[in-house]
Short mmCIF file of C-alpha atoms in Angstrom, two decimals:
data_model
loop_
_atom_site.label_atom_id
_atom_site.label_comp_id
_atom_site.label_asym_id
_atom_site.label_seq_id
_atom_site.Cartn_x
_atom_site.Cartn_y
_atom_site.Cartn_z
CA MET A 1 27.64 23.44 -46.71
CA SER A 2 27.22 26.24 -44.20
CA ARG A 3 26.96 25.54 -40.47
CA VAL A 4 23.60 27.34 -40.28
CA PHE A 5 22.17 25.09 -43.00
CA VAL A 6 23.50 21.93 -41.29
CA ARG A 7 22.09 23.06 -37.91
CA THR A 8 18.74 23.81 -39.53
CA ILE A 9 18.58 20.37 -41.17
CA LEU A 10 19.76 18.65 -37.97
CA GLY A 11 17.28 20.61 -35.83
CA ALA A 12 14.40 19.82 -38.18
CA SER A 13 15.36 16.13 -38.21
CA ILE A 14 15.41 15.99 -34.40
CA ALA A 15 12.06 17.81 -34.18
CA ILE A 16 10.46 15.43 -36.68
CA GLY A 17 11.91 12.44 -34.82
CA ILE A 18 10.42 13.71 -31.57
CA LEU A 19 7.01 14.20 -33.19
CA VAL A 20 7.06 10.73 -34.67
CA ALA A 21 8.15 9.17 -31.38
CA ALA A 22 5.36 10.99 -29.53
CA SER A 23 2.65 9.54 -31.78
CA PRO A 24 3.06 5.76 -31.94
CA SER A 25 1.20 4.02 -34.76
CA ASN A 26 -0.68 1.90 -32.20
CA ALA A 27 -2.02 4.97 -30.36
CA THR A 28 -5.69 4.86 -29.41
CA VAL A 29 -8.13 7.61 -28.55
CA TRP A 30 -10.72 6.24 -26.09
CA LYS A 31 -14.16 7.76 -26.72
CA ASN A 32 -16.99 7.21 -24.27
CA TYR A 33 -19.75 5.08 -25.79
CA GLU A 34 -22.54 7.20 -24.28
CA ASP A 35 -21.22 10.31 -26.04
CA GLU A 36 -18.45 9.66 -28.56
CA THR A 37 -17.60 13.36 -28.75
CA LYS A 38 -16.03 12.91 -25.27
CA CYS A 39 -12.58 11.39 -24.73
CA MET A 40 -10.50 10.19 -21.81
CA GLY A 41 -7.61 12.50 -20.94
CA ALA A 42 -5.71 14.18 -18.12
CA SER A 43 -7.26 17.27 -16.56
CA GLY A 44 -5.86 20.29 -18.37
CA GLY A 45 -3.45 18.01 -20.24
CA ASN A 46 -1.33 18.04 -17.06
CA MET A 47 1.08 15.11 -16.73
CA THR A 48 1.93 15.72 -13.06
CA ASN A 49 1.51 12.63 -10.85
CA GLY A 50 -1.91 12.71 -9.19
CA THR A 51 -3.71 14.66 -11.94
CA ASN A 52 -7.27 13.37 -12.36
CA LEU A 53 -8.34 11.57 -15.51
CA ILE A 54 -11.43 13.21 -16.95
CA VAL A 55 -13.74 13.12 -19.95
CA TRP A 56 -13.71 16.17 -22.19
CA ASP A 57 -14.32 17.16 -25.80
CA CYS A 58 -12.24 15.11 -28.21
CA ASP A 59 -9.88 17.65 -29.74
CA SER A 60 -6.77 15.65 -30.70
CA HIS A 61 -4.89 16.93 -27.64
CA PRO A 62 -1.89 14.61 -27.05
CA ASP A 63 -3.10 13.55 -23.58
CA GLN A 64 -6.23 12.03 -25.19
CA SER A 65 -4.10 9.49 -27.06
CA TRP A 66 -3.09 6.27 -25.31
CA THR A 67 -0.87 3.27 -26.00
CA GLU A 68 -1.66 -0.14 -24.54
CA ALA A 69 1.51 -1.81 -23.26
CA GLY A 70 1.18 -5.49 -22.31
CA VAL A 71 1.93 -6.31 -18.67
CA GLY A 72 1.04 -10.00 -18.63
CA GLY A 73 -1.87 -12.12 -19.75
CA SER A 74 -4.67 -9.99 -21.14
CA TYR A 75 -3.73 -6.96 -19.02
CA VAL A 76 -2.26 -3.71 -20.31
CA GLN A 77 -0.98 -0.43 -18.96
CA LEU A 78 -2.64 2.60 -20.51
CA GLU A 79 0.32 4.87 -21.29
CA ASP A 80 -0.50 8.48 -22.11
CA ASN A 81 1.07 9.52 -25.41
CA LYS A 82 1.73 13.05 -24.20
CA ASN A 83 4.31 11.41 -21.91
CA LEU A 84 4.76 7.65 -22.33
CA SER A 85 6.23 7.37 -18.84
CA LYS A 86 2.78 8.27 -17.40
CA CYS A 87 -0.02 5.73 -16.98
CA ALA A 88 -3.67 5.55 -15.94
CA GLY A 89 -3.84 4.31 -12.36
CA VAL A 90 -6.12 4.32 -9.35
CA SER A 91 -5.44 7.02 -6.75
CA GLY A 92 -3.43 5.54 -3.89
CA GLY A 93 -3.68 2.07 -5.44
CA SER A 94 -7.11 1.86 -3.78
CA VAL A 95 -9.59 -0.95 -4.33
CA GLU A 96 -12.47 1.19 -3.05
CA GLU A 97 -15.37 2.03 -5.33
CA LEU A 98 -15.61 5.68 -6.46
CA THR A 99 -11.84 6.24 -6.18
CA PRO A 100 -10.62 8.70 -8.85
CA LEU A 101 -8.37 7.54 -11.66
CA ILE A 102 -5.18 9.54 -12.06
CA ILE A 103 -2.04 10.01 -14.10
CA TRP A 104 0.97 8.43 -12.39
CA SER A 105 4.48 7.40 -13.37
CA CYS A 106 4.30 3.97 -15.01
CA ASN A 107 5.65 1.56 -12.42
CA GLY A 108 4.02 -1.80 -13.15
CA ALA A 109 1.80 -1.59 -10.07
CA ASP A 110 -1.37 -3.68 -10.04
CA ASP A 111 -3.60 -0.57 -10.03
CA GLN A 112 -2.15 0.36 -13.45
CA ALA A 113 -3.12 -2.99 -15.00
CA TRP A 114 -6.34 -2.97 -17.03
CA GLU A 115 -8.05 -5.75 -18.96
CA PRO A 116 -9.81 -4.37 -22.04
CA VAL A 117 -12.83 -6.67 -22.47
CA PHE A 118 -14.32 -6.46 -25.97
CA ASP A 119 -18.08 -5.93 -25.98
CA TRP A 120 -19.21 -4.88 -29.50
CA GLN A 121 -18.63 -2.47 -32.36
CA ASP A 122 -20.29 0.94 -32.33
CA GLY A 123 -22.30 2.29 -35.26
CA ASN A 124 -19.06 3.55 -36.84
CA GLY A 125 -17.39 0.13 -36.75
CA HIS A 126 -15.03 0.89 -33.84
CA ASN A 127 -14.41 -1.77 -31.19
CA CYS A 128 -15.87 -0.92 -27.77
CA TYR A 129 -14.65 -2.29 -24.43
CA HIS A 130 -15.03 -2.04 -20.70
CA PHE A 131 -11.77 -1.96 -18.72
CA VAL A 132 -11.43 -4.20 -15.67
CA ASN A 133 -8.88 -3.19 -13.02
CA TYR A 134 -6.51 -6.04 -12.08
CA ASN A 135 -5.81 -4.73 -8.56
CA VAL A 136 -9.50 -4.83 -7.61
CA GLU A 137 -10.05 -8.29 -9.12
CA LEU A 138 -6.96 -9.65 -7.38
CA ARG A 139 -7.81 -8.29 -3.93
CA THR A 140 -11.62 -8.26 -3.80
CA GLU A 141 -12.82 -10.57 -6.60
CA GLN A 142 -15.09 -7.69 -7.70
CA THR A 143 -15.26 -6.26 -11.21
CA TYR A 144 -14.57 -2.52 -11.18
CA VAL A 145 -14.20 -0.54 -14.39
CA LEU A 146 -13.29 2.90 -15.78
CA ASN A 147 -16.41 5.01 -15.34
CA PRO A 148 -17.23 8.74 -15.62
CA ASP A 149 -18.51 10.01 -12.28
CA TYR A 150 -22.24 10.65 -12.83
CA TRP A 151 -22.40 12.35 -16.25
CA VAL A 152 -20.42 12.30 -19.45
CA THR A 153 -19.74 16.04 -19.54
CA ASP A 154 -16.58 18.10 -19.86
CA GLY A 155 -14.39 17.91 -16.80
CA THR A 156 -16.14 14.90 -15.24
CA LYS A 157 -13.66 12.79 -13.26
CA ILE A 158 -13.18 9.19 -14.28
CA ILE A 159 -13.56 6.89 -11.30
CA LEU A 160 -13.37 3.24 -10.39
CA GLU A 161 -16.88 1.84 -10.17
CA ARG A 162 -18.59 -1.53 -9.99
CA PHE A 163 -19.48 -2.92 -13.40
CA TYR A 164 -23.24 -3.11 -13.59
CA GLN A 165 -26.37 -3.06 -15.70
CA TRP A 166 -29.39 -0.82 -15.32
CA TYR A 167 -32.28 -2.16 -13.24
CA ASN A 168 -34.02 -3.23 -16.47
CA GLY A 169 -31.03 -5.32 -17.58
CA GLU A 170 -29.81 -2.75 -20.14
CA ILE A 171 -26.14 -1.80 -20.25
CA ALA A 172 -24.80 1.33 -18.57
CA PRO A 173 -23.40 2.98 -21.76
CA PHE A 174 -20.99 5.30 -19.96
CA GLN A 175 -18.94 2.31 -18.72
CA TYR A 176 -17.84 1.48 -22.26
CA TRP A 177 -15.00 3.04 -24.28
CA CYS A 178 -14.59 2.82 -28.05
CA ALA A 179 -11.17 2.68 -29.71
CA TYR A 180 -10.51 5.31 -32.40
#
């Protein structure tokens, strides 16, 4: 067997192994319930610490795929499948409402712990949840969740906001995320 052929086979095997490792079978794309054409991802697909999490058109970009890694009890870290060492966290570990959510190195900090609370299935049969931040519950006894800032449009930052219902008792649909 020639060296070129062996290198080609070896190189292809490594490349396939990397692709498989980058797309775990338990990966989830989180679509916003208000507009399920919009997904949670990192701004520009950038995995640099401090990059804002945003909603944008679902387009199968790797940063829109997440793995839930258990961190104790019902809490999980949301690891970004573009780089599994990066997690969804709250900027500065803050417990203040309206704080942006960011990509940060997974470190087990309380601000990276989220409780996915099942609410219902959407019209397509996908489970929908709201995500409660452990850090806020622990320190303030408030319920703050993943929430697009104002509108579910491309580039909208995802922030930490109080879980609430509309004045008429209806749900706030943008506070819910459906697993695809």
